[in-house]
Coordinates of C-alpha atoms in Angstrom, one line a residue:
X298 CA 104.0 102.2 68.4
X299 CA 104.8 98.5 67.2
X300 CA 104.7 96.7 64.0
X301 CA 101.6 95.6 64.0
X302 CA 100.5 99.0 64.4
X303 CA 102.3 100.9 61.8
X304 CA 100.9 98.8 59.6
X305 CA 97.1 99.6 60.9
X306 CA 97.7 102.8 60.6
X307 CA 99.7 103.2 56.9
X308 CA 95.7 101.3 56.1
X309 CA 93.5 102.6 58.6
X310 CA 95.0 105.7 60.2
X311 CA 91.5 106.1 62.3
X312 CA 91.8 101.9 63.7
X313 CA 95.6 103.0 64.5
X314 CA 94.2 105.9 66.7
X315 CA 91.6 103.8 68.3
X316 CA 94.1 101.5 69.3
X317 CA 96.2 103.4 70.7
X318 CA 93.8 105.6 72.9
X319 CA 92.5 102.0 73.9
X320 CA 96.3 101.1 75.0
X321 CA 97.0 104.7 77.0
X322 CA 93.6 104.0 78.5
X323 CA 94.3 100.6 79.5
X324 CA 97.8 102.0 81.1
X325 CA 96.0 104.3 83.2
X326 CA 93.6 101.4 84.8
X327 CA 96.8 99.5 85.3
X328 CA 97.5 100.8 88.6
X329 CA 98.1 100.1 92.1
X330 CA 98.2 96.5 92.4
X331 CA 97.2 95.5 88.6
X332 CA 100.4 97.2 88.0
X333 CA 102.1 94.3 90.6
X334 CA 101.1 91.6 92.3
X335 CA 97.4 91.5 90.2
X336 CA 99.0 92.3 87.2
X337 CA 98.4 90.1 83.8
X338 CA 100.9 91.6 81.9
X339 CA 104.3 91.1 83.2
X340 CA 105.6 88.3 81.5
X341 CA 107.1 87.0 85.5
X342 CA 103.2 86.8 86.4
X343 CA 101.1 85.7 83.2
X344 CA 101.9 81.9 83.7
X345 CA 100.3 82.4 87.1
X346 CA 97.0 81.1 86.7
X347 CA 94.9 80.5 90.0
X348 CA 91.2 80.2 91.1
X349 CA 89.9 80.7 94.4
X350 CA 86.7 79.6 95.7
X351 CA 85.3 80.2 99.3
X352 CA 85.7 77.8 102.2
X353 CA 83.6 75.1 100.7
X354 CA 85.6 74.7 97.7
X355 CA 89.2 75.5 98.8
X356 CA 88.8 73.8 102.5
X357 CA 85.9 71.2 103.0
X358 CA 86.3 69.9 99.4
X359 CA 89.6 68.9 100.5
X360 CA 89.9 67.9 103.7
X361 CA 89.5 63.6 103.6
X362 CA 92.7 63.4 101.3
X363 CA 94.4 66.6 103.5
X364 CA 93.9 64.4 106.4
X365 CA 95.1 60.8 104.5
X366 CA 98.3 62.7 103.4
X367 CA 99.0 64.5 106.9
X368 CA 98.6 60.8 108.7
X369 CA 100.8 58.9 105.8
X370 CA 103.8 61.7 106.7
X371 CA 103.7 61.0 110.5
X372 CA 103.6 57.5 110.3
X373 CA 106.6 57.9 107.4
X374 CA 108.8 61.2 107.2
X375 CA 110.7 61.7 109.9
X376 CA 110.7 65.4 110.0
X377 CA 107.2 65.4 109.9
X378 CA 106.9 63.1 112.5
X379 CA 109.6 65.3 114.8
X380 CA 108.1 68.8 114.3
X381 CA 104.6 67.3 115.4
X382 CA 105.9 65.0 118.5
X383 CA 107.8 68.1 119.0
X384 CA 105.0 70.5 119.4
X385 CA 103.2 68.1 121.8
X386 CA 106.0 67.7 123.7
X387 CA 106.5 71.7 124.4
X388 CA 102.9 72.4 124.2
X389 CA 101.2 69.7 127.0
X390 CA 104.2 68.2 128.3
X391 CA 102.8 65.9 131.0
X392 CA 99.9 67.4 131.1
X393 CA 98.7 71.4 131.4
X394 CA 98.2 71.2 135.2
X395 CA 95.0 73.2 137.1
X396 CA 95.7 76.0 139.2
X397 CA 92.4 77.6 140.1
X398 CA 92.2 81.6 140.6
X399 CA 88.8 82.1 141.8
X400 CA 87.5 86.1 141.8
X401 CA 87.2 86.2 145.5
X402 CA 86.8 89.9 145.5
X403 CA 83.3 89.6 143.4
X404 CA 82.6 86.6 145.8
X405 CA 83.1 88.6 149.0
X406 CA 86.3 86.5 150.5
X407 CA 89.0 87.0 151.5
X408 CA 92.4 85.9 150.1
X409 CA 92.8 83.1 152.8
X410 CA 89.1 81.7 152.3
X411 CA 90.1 81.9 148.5
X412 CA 93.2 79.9 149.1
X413 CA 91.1 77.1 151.0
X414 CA 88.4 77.1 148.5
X415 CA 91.0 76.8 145.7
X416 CA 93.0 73.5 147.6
X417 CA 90.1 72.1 148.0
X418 CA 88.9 71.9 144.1
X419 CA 92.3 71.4 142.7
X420 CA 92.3 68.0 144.9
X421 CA 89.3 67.4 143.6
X422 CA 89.8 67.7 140.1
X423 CA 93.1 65.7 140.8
X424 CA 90.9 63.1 142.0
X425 CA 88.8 63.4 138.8
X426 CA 91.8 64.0 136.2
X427 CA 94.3 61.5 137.4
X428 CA 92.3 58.2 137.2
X429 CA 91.5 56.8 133.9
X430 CA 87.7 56.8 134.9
X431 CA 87.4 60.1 133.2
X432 CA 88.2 58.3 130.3
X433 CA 85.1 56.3 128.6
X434 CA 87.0 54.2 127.1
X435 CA 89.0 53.8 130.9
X436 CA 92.9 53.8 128.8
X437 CA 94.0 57.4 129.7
X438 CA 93.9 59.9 132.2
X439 CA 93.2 63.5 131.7
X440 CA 97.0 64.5 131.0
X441 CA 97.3 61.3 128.6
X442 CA 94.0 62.5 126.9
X443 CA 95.2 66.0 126.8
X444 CA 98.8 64.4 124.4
X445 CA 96.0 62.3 122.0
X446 CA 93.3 65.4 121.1
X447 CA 96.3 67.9 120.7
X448 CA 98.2 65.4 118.4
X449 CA 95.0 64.2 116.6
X450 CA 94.4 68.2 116.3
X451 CA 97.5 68.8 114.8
X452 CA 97.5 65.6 112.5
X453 CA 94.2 65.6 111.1
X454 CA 92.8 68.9 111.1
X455 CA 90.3 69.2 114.1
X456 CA 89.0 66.6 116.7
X457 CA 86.0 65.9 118.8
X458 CA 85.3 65.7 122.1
X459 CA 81.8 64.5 123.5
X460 CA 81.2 64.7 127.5
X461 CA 78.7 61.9 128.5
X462 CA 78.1 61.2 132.5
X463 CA 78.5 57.2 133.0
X464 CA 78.0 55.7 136.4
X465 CA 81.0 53.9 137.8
X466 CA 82.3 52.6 140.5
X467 CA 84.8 54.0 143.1
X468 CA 84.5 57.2 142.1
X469 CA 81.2 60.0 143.1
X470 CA 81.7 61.4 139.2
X471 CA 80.0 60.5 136.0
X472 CA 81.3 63.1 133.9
X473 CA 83.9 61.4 130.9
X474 CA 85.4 62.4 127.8
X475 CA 85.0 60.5 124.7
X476 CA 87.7 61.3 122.0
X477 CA 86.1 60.9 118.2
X478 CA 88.7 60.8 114.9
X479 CA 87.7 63.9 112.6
X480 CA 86.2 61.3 110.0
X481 CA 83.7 59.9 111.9
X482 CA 82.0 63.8 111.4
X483 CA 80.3 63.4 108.4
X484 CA 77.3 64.2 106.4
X485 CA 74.6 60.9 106.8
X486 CA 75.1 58.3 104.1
X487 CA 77.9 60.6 103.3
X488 CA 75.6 62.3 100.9
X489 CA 76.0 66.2 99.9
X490 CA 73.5 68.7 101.4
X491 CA 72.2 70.5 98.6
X492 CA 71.3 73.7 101.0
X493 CA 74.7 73.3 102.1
X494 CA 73.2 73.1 106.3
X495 CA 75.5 70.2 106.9
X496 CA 78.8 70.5 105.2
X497 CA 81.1 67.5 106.1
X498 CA 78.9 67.0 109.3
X499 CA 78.5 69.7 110.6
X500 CA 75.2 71.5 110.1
X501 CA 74.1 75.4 110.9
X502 CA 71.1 77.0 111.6
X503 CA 70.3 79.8 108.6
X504 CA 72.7 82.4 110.6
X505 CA 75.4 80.3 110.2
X506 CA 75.7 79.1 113.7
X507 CA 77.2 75.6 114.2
X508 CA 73.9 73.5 116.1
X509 CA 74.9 69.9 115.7
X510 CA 77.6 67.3 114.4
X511 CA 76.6 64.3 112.6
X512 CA 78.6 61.2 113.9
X513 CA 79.3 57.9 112.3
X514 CA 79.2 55.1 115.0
X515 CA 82.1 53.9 112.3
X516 CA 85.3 55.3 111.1
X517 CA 84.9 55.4 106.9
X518 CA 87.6 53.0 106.3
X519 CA 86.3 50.7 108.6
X520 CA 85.6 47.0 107.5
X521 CA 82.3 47.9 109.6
X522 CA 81.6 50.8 107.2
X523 CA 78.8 48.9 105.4
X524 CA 77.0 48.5 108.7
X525 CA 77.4 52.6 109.4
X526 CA 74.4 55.1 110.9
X527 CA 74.5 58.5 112.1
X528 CA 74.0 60.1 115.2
X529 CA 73.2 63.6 115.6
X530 CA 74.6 65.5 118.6
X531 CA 73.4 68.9 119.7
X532 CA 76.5 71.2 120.4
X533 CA 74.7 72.2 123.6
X534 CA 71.8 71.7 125.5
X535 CA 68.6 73.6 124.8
X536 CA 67.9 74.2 128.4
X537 CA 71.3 74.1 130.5
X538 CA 73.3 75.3 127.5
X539 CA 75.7 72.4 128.7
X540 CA 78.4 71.8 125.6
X541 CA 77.5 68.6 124.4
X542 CA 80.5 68.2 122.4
X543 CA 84.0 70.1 121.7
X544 CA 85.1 70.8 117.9
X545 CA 88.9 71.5 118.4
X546 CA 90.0 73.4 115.4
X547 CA 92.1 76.2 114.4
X548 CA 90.0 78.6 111.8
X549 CA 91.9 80.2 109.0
X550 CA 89.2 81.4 107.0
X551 CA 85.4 82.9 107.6
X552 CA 82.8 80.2 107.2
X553 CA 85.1 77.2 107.4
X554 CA 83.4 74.4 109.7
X555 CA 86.5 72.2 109.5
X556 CA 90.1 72.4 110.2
X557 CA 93.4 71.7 108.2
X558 CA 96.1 69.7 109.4
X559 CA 99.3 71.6 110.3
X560 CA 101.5 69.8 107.9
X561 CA 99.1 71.2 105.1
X562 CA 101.3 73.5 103.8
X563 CA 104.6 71.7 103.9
X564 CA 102.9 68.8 102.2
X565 CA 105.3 68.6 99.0
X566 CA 108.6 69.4 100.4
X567 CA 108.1 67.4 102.9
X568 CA 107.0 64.3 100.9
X569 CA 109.8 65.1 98.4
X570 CA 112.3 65.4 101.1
X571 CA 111.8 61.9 102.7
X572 CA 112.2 60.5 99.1
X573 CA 115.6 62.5 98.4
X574 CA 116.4 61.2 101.8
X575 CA 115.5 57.5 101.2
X576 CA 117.2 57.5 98.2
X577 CA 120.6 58.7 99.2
X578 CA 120.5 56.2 101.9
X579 CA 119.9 53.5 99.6
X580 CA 122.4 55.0 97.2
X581 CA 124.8 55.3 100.2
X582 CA 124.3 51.9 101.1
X583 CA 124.7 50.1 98.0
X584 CA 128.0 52.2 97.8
X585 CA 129.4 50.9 100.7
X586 CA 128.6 46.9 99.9
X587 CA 131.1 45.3 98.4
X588 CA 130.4 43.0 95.9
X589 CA 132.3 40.5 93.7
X590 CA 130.7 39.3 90.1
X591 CA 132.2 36.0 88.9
X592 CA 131.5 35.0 84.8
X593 CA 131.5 31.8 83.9
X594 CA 131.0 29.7 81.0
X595 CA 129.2 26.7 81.8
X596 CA 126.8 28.1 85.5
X597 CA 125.5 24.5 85.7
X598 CA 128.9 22.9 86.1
X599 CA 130.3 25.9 88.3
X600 CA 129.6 23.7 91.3
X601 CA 130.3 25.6 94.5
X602 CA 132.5 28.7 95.2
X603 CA 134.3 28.9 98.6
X604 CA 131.0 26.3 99.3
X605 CA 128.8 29.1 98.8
X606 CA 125.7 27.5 95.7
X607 CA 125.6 30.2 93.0
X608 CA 122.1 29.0 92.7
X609 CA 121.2 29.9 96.2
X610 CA 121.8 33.6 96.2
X611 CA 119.1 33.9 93.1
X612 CA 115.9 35.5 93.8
X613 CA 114.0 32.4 92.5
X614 CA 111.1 33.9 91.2
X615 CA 113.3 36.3 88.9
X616 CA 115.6 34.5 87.0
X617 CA 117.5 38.2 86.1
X618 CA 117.9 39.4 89.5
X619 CA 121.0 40.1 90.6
X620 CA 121.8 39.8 94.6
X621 CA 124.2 42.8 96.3
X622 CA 125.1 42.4 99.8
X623 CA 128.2 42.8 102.2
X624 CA 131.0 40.5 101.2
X625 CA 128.5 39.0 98.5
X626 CA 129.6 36.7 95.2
X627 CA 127.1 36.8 92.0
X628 CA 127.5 34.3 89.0
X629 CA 126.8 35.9 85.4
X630 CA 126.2 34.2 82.7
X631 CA 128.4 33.4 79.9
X632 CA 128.8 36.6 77.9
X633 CA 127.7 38.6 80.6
X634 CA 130.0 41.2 82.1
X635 CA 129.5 44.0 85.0
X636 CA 130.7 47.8 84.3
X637 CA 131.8 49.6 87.2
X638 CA 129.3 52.5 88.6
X639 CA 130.9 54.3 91.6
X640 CA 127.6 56.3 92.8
X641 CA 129.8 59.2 94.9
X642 CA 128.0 58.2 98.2
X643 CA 127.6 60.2 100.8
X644 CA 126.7 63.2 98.9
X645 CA 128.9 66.0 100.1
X646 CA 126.1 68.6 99.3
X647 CA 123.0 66.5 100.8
X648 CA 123.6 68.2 104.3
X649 CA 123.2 71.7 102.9
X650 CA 120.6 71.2 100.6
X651 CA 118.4 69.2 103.6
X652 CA 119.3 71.9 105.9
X653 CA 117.7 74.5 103.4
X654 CA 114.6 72.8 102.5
X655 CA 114.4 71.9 106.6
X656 CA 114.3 76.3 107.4
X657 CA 111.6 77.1 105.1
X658 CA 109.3 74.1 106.4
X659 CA 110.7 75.3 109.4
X660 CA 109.3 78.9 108.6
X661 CA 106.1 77.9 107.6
X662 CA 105.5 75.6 111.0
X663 CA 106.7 78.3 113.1
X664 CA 109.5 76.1 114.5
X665 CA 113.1 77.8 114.0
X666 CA 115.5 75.2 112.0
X667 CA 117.3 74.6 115.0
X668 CA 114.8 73.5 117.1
X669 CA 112.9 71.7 114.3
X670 CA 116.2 69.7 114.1
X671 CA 117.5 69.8 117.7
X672 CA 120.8 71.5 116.3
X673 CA 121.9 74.0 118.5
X674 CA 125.5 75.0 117.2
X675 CA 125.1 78.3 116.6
X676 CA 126.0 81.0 119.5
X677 CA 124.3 81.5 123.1
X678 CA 122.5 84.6 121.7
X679 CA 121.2 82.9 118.1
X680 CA 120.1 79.6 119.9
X681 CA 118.3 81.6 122.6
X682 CA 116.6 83.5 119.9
X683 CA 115.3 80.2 118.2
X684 CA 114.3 79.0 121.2
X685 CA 112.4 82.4 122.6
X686 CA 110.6 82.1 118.7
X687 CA 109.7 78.8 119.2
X688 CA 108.4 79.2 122.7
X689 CA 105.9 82.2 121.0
X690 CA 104.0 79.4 119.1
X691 CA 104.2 76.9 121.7
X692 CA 102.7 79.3 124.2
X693 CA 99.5 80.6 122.0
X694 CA 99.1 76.8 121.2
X695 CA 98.5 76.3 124.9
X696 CA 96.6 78.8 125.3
X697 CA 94.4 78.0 122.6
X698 CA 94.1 73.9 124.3
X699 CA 93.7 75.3 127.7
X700 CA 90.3 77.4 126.2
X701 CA 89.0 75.7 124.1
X702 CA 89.3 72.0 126.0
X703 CA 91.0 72.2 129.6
X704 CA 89.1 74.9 130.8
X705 CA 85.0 73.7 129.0
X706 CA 86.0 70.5 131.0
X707 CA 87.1 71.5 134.5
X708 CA 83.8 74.1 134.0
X709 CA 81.7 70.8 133.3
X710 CA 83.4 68.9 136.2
X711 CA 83.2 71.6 138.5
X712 CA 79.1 71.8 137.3
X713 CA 78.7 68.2 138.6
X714 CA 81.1 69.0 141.9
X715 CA 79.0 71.7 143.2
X716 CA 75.5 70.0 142.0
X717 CA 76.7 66.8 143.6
X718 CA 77.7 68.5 147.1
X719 CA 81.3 67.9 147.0
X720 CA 82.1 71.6 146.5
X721 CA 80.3 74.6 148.0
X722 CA 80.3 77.3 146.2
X723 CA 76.9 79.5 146.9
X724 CA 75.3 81.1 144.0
X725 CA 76.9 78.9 141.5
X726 CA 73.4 78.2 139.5
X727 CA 71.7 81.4 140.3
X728 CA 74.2 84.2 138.2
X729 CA 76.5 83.4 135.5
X730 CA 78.7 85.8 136.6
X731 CA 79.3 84.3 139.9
X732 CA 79.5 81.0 137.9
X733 CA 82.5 82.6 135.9
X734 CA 84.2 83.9 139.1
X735 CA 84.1 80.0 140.4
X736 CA 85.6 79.0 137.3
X737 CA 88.2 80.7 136.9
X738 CA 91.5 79.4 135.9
X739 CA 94.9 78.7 135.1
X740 CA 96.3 76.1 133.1
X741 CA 100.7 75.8 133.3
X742 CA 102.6 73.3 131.6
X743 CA 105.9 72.4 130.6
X744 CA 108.6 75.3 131.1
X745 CA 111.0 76.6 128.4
X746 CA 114.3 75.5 128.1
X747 CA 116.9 76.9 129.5
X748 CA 120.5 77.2 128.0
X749 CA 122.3 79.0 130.5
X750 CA 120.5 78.4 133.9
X751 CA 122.3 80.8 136.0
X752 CA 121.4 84.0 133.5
X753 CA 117.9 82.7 133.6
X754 CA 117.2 82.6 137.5
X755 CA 119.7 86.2 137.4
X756 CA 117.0 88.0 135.2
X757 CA 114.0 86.3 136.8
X758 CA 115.6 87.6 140.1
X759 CA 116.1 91.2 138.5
X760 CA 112.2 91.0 137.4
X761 CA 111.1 90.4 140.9
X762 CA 113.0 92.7 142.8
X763 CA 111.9 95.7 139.9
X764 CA 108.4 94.2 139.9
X765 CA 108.0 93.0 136.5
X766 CA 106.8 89.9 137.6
X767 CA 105.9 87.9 140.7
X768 CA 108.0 84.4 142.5
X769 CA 104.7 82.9 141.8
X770 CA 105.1 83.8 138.0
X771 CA 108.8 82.7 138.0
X772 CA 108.8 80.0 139.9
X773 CA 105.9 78.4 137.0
X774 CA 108.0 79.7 134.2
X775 CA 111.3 78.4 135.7
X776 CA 110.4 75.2 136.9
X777 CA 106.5 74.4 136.6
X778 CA 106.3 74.6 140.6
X779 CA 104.3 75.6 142.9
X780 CA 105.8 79.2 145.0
X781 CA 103.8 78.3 148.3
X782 CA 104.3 75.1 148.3
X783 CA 108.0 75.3 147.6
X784 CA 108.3 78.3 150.2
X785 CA 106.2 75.9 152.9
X786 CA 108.5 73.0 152.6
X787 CA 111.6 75.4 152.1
X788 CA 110.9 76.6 156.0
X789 CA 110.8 72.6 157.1
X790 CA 114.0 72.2 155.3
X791 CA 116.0 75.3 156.5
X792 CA 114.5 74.9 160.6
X793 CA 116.1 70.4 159.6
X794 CA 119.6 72.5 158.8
X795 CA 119.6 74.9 161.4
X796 CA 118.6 72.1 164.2
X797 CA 121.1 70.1 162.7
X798 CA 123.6 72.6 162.6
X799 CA 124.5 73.0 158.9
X800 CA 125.2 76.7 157.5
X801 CA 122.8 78.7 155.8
X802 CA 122.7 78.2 151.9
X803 CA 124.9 80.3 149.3
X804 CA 123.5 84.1 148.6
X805 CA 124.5 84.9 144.6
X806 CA 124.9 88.9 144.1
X807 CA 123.7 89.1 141.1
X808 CA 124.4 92.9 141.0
X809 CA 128.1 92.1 140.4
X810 CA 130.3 89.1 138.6
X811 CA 131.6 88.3 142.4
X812 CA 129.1 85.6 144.3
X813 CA 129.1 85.8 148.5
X814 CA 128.9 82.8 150.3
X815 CA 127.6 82.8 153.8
X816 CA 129.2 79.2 154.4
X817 CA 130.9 80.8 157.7
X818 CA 128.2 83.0 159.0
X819 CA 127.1 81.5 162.4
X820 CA 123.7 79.9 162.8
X821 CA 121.1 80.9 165.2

C-alpha cells in the first residue's frame, strides 16, 4: 500500500478497500502480453505511443512521398544506391534467360519430340526478346527491360507493365511491352474515392478483386500535368482473359493495392548516414588545406602579395567571406585575427561507427554487411556464409520476377506464336491444361559467386555422382550454361584433340587431396 493510500484509508477505510481490490484485479488482467510487449505500465514502454491503421492509412496514404524519398537516396546516398544496383545485378544479371520444359508426358511425346519442340520456341522467343521491337518505345530489349521494371520495382514501390500488339516491320510479332512509372497510377483528377473502389488508381470490384488501373497519359510532376486525362485499363480481357497489364509488387499486408519501395525501412539511417558521411569528408578536407591568413592595416594599400590581388580571392557578393583552398592566402582586416581550429580529421572512429549502422541496414535489406559493402575480409567459411545468405534473397527475388513478369510474357508471346502459325502446338486453345503444359518454363540467370572454384565444382561433382542433383542443374548453377550444348561441342573438341594428337584432358580425384593426370595415357 502507498502513500496515497494510507491516507484514503486513515479517512475512508471502505475507498481504501475498493481501491485496492480494483488494483489486485487489474494485476490479474495484466497477463500474457499486457504484462510485456502490450503492457502500459512499465515505465521502458509508457513513452511508446503508436497508432495503427489498416492498409489505407499506414500504406496508400503514404506512398507518393515513400517513393520521392526512395528516388532522392538512389540518385544521392551511395549505399543506397549500391545495395539496389546490387540486387539488380545478382537478381537479372544480363538478363533471366528462357529454357522451356514443356509436359511432354501429358502431351503424348516423347523426350526427343520435346527437345525439338523446345529448340524451336526458345529461338523463337530469342527472335522476339533480343530485338528492341518488343520494346514500344524501340530502346531496350527484353533483358534490358527486364534490369528497368526490377529496378523501378525496387525503387519506387511497384511498376506497370501494359502488353499492346503494334504492327512493325521486319518482324511477324506485334506483341510489346510498355513500361509505366508507379505515379502515372492514379485516381482521375487525382480526386479521393469516397467508396474507396479506386484507391491510388487502382479500383476493385465489391470482393475486393483488383479489375482495372487508372493511368495518367502524364507523370504528376510533369510540366504537361495541367493538360493530364485518365485512361482506364482492364487488368484482363473479359473474353480471352488475356492480362492486359502487370502490377509488379511485393505485398506486405492484406488489402494493400500498392507497393513500398525497399529502401522504406532504412529511410532514416540511411539519410542520416550520407549526411555523417558528407560531413566528415568536408571536415576532412578542410583539414587537409592549408591555408595562410595575412592582417593588415591599410587592405587598400596592401597592393599584391607574391602577385596574387587580395581582392580577387573575395567572394564578391559577400564581402565577409573568407576563401580556404590548397596553398591559399586570405587578407583580414585591420583588427581581425584567425584562432587556430584543428578539426581531428580523419575520424579514427568513423570506420566503426559506419560499419555498424551499414549491418543493421544491412539486416533489414537482407544483404549481409559484407556483401552490401563488397568487404570480404573475414575467413573462407564467414564470407561463404554471407554470400550463401545473400544468394537466399537474390534467388526468391528471381523467382518472384520470373512469375510474375517473364513467365505472363513468354505465355502472351507464345499466345500470338501458335495463333500466328509459327509454332505448332495442337490443342493449345482448346484445354487450359494443355495450354499450361506448352508453357511451361524455366527462367536461369546470373550464377552465385564462387570463392574457392575448385571446392565448388568438387561438391557439385559429389552431388551428381550421389544423385542430389543433375549436370544439367550444376552446369546452370555453376556457370549459367547450357549441359547439352556444352556436352555436344565438348565431343567436336575432344574428336579436334584426338585427330590432332594432343592427350586426353586432366581427371581430378576428388575422393582424395592427390589429383591424376592422364597427360601420358596413349590416345586412340
Amino acid at each position: 500500500m502507498n502513500m496515497l493510500d494510507k491516507a484514503i484509508s486513515l479517512i475512508s477505510p471502505a475507498r481504501a478497500l475498493k481501491r485496492t481490490q480494483a488494483r489486485i484485479h487489474l494485476n490479474i488482467l495484466n497477463q500474457g502480453y499486457g504484462n510485456h510487449g502490450a503492457s502500459v505500465e512499465k515505465k521502458s514502454l509508457k513513452g511508446w505511443s503508436i497508432a495503427s491503421g489498416s492498409a489505407l492509412e499506414d500504406i496508400e496514404q503514404n506512398v507518393d512521398v515513400l517513393r520521392k524519398r526512395s528516388r532522392d537516396l538512389f540518385m544521392g546516398a551511395p549505399i543506397a544506391t549500391g545495395a539496389l544496383r546490387s540486387t539488380v545485378t545478382n537478381v537479372v544479371g544480363q538478363g533471366l534467360k528462357l529454357n522451356s520444359r514443356i509436359d511432354y508426358e501429358y502431351l503424348n511425346m516423347t523426350p526427343e519430340e520435346a527437345d525439338a519442340w523446345e529448340t524451336i520456341t526458345e529461338r523463337e522467343f530469342a527472335f522476339w526478346a533480343e530485338s528492341v521491337n518488343c520494346d514500344i518505345t524501340r530502346m531496350n530489349n527484353f533483358n534490358e527491360l527486364q534490369q528497368l521494371v526490377f529496378l523501378s520495382q525496387l525503387m519506387s514501390g511497384d511498376v506497370f507493365v501494359t502488353l499492346p500488339m503494334v504492327e512493325r516491320i521486319n518482324t511477324p510479332y506485334e506483341l510489346c511491352l510498355q513500361i509505366i512509372e508507379a505515379d502515372r497510377i492514379c485516381n482521375p483528377q487525382n480526386l479521393f474515392s469516397l467508396d474507396q473502389k479506386i484507391v491510388n488508381g487502382v479500383e476493385i470490384d465489391f470482393k475486393g478483386e483488383v479489375v482495372a488501373y487508372h493511368v495518367a497519359h502524364y507523370h504528376s510532376s510533369s510540366s504537361m500535368s495541367g493538360q493530364n486525362k485518365w485512361e482506364r485499363i482492364e487488368k484482363s480481357g473479359k473474353k480471352t482473359g488475356r492480362p492486359n497489364i502487370l502490377h509488379l509488387m511485393e505485398m506486405e499486408r492484406p488489402e494493400q493495392r500498392r507497393g513500398v519501395p525497399i529502401l522504406a525501412p532504412v529511410f532514416e539511417s540511411l539519410k542520416q548516414l550520407a549526411r555523417y558521411s558528407e560531413a566528415e569528408l568536408m571536415a576532412a578536407v578542410i583539414s587537409g588545406m592549408y591555408t595562410i591568413f595575412v592582417t593588415s592595416k591599410a587592405p587598400e594599400n596592401s597592393g599584391d602579395f607574391d602577385g596574387i590581388n587580395p581582392a580577387e580571392l573575395l567572394d564578391p557578393e559577400d564581402e565577409g567571406a573568407v576563401e580556404i583552398g590548397n596553398g591559399l592566402v586570405n587578407y583580414l582586416n585591420e583588427g581581425e585575427s584567425i584562432q587556430d581550429s584543428n578539426p581531428g580529421r580523419p575520424n579514427a572512429a568513423f570506420d566503426g561507427f559506419v560499419t555498424s549502422v551499414c549491418r543493421q541496414i544491412g539486416a533489414a535489406l537482407e544483404i549481409p554487411y559484407e556483401v552490401l559493402m563488397k568487404h570480404f575480409t573475414s575467413s573462407y567459411s564467414a564470407s561463404r556464409g554471407a554470400l550463401l545468405e545473400a544468394w537466399k534473397m537474390y534467388k526468391r527475388r528471381r523467382d518472384w520476377l520470373a512469375n510474375d513478369f517473364c513467365q505472363p510474357v513468354y505465355e502472351a508471346f507464345l499466345t500470338e506464336a501458335v495463333a500466328r502459325g509459327r509454332i505448332y502446338a495442337p490443342g493449345f486453345f482448346d484445354d487450359p491444361l494443355i495450354r499450361k503444359a506448352y508453357c511451361g518454363a524455366e527462367w536461369n540467370g546470373p550464377t552465385q559467386g564462387q570463392l574457392d572454384p575448385k571446392k565448388e565444382v568438387e561438391a557439385a561433382i559429389l552431388r551428381v555422382e550421389a544423385g542430389f542433383s543433375t549436370r544439367t542443374r550444376e552446369t546452370t548453377e555453376l556457370t549459367g550454361g547450357d549441359f547439352f550444348a556444352n556436352h555436344t561441342l565438348r565431343v567436336m573438341e575432344e574428336e579436334a584433340r584426338r585427330t590432332a594428337g594432343f592427350a586426353a584432358p586432366v581427371n581430378i580425384n576428388i575422393n582424395s587431396d592427390n589429383t591424376k593426370s592422364n597427360d601420358d595415357e596413349s590416345t586412340d
